[in-house]
Coordinates of C-alpha atoms and ligand atoms in Angstrom, one line a residue:
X26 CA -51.9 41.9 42.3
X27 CA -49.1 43.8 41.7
X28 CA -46.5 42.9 38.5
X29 CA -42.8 43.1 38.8
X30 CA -43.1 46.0 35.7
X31 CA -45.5 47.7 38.4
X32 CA -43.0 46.8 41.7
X33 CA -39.4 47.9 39.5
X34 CA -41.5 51.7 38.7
X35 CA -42.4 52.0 42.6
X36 CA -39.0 51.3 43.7
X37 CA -37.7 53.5 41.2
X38 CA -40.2 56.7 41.8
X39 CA -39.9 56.2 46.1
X40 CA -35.7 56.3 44.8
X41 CA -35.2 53.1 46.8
X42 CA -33.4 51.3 43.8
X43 CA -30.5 53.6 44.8
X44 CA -28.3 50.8 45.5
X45 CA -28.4 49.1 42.1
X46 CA -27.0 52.4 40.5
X47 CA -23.8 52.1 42.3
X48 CA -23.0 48.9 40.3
X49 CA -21.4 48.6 37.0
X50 CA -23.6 46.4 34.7
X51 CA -26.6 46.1 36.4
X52 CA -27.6 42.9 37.5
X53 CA -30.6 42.4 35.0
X54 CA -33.7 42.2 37.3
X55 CA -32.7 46.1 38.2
X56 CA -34.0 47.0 34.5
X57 CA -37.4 46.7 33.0
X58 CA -39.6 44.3 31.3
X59 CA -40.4 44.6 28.0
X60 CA -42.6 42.6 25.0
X61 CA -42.3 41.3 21.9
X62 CA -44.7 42.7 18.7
X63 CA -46.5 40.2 16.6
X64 CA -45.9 41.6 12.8
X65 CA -48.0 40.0 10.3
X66 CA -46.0 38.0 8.6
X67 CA -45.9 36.1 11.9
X68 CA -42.8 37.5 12.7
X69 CA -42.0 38.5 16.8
X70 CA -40.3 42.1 16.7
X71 CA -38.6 44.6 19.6
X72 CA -36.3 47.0 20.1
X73 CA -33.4 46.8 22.4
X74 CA -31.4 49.9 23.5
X75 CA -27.9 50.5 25.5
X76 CA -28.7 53.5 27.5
X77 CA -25.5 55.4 27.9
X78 CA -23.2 54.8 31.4
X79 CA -25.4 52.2 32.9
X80 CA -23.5 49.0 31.1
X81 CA -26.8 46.7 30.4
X82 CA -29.6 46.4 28.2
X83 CA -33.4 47.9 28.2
X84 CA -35.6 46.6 28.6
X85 CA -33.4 43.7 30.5
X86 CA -36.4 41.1 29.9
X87 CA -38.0 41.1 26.9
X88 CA -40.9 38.8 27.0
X89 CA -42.5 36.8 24.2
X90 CA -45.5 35.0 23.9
X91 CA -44.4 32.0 21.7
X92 CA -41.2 30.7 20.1
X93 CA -40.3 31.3 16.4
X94 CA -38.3 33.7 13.7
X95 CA -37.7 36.8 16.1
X96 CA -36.1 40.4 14.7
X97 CA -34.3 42.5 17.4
X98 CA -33.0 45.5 16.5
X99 CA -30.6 46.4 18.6
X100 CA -29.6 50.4 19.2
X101 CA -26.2 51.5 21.3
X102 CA -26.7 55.0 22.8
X103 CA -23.7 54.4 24.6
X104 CA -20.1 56.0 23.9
X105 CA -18.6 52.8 23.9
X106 CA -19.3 50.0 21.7
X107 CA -20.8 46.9 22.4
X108 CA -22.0 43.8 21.1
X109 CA -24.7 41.2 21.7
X110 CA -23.9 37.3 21.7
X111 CA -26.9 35.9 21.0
X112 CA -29.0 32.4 21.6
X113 CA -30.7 31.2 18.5
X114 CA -31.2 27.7 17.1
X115 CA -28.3 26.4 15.4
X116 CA -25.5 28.7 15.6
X117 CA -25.7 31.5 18.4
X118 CA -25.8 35.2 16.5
X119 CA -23.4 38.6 16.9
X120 CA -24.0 41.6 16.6
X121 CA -21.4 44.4 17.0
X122 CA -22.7 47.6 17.8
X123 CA -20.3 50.7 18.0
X124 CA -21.4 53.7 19.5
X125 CA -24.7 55.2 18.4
X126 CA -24.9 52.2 15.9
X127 CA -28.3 50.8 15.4
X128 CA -29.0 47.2 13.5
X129 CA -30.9 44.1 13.4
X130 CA -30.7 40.3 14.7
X131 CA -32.6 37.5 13.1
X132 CA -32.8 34.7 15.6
X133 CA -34.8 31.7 15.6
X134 CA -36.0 30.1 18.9
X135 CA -38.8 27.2 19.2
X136 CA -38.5 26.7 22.6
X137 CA -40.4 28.3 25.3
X138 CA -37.8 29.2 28.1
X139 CA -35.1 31.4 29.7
X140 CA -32.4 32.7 26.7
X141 CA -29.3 34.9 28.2
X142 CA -27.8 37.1 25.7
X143 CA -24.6 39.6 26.3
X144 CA -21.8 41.8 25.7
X145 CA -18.4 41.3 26.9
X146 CA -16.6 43.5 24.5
X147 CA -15.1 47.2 24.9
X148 CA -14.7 48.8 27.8
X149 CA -17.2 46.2 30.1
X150 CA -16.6 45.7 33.7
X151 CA -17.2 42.4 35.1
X152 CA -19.2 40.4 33.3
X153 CA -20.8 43.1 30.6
X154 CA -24.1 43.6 29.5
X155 CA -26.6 40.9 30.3
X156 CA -30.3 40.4 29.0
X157 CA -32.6 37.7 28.7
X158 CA -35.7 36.7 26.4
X159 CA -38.4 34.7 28.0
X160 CA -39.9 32.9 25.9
X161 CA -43.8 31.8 26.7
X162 CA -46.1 28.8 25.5
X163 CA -46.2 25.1 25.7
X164 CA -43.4 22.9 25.5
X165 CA -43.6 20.5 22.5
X166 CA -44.9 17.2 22.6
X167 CA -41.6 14.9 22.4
X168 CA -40.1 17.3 25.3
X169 CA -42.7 16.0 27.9
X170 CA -41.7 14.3 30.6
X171 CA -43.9 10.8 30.6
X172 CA -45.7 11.1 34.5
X173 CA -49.5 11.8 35.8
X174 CA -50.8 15.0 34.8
X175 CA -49.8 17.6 37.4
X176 CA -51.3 20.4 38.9
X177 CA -50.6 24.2 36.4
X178 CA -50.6 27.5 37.6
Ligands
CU25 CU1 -20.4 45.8 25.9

């Protein structure tokens, strides 16, 4: 079976994503798929990065296996800045990031899902940067829907 990391590298060596570099923030399933490091102390780690002129964030999914206390750092190699609005439990979490800064988000998420995170700040076009965290694992107990068991992937 073939992965969508494996399908986005094909496209990109055969030089058939040449469409998706005409556009100004990429839309984010042009970029790459990353994952999440367990540290020890039970904390999930990665590295996000703004490569320079292509107005998005890489990898442009990062993947995680389970929900909890998560530590991005966050690294502009762009010449303009940026920021990152992003989703955590309570109150969502920015970070502004001026050119060639680098630093760190602490987020908290419990919920396996989608998350969208962005920029919208300096010199953007459209609608910014856009990312998202997938977040793996079972959905909690009081979240269940109360019906027959159904069939899983
Ligand atoms: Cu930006």
């Amino acid at each position: 079976m073939t992965t969508t990391e494996d399908r986005s590298a094909e496209l990109a060596a055969a030089g058939l994503d040449g469409q998706n570099r005409t556009a100004l923030g990429r839309l984010i399933n042009t970029g790459s798929i990353g994952h999440a490091e367990e540290g020890t102390d039970g904390v999930l780690r990665a590295t996000i990065r703004i490569p320079e002129d292509e107005l998005r964030y890489e990898p442009a999914i990062l993947i995680l296996p389970r929900g909890g206390d998560i530590e991005l750092t966050l690294i502009n190699d762009d010449k303009n800045t940026h920021c990152a609005v992003l989703p955590s439990n309570g109150d969502p979490k920015f970070i502004w990031l001026v050119n060639h800064a680098k630093g760190i988000a602490r987020l908290n998420l419990d919920g396996p899902g989608t998350y969208y995170y962005g920029s919208h700040s300096g010199n953007d076009e459209g609608r910014g940067l856009t990312g998202a965290i997938v977040i793996g694992g079972e959905v909690p107990d009081h979240a269940k829907l109360d019906r027959p068991p159904q069939p899983r992937p």
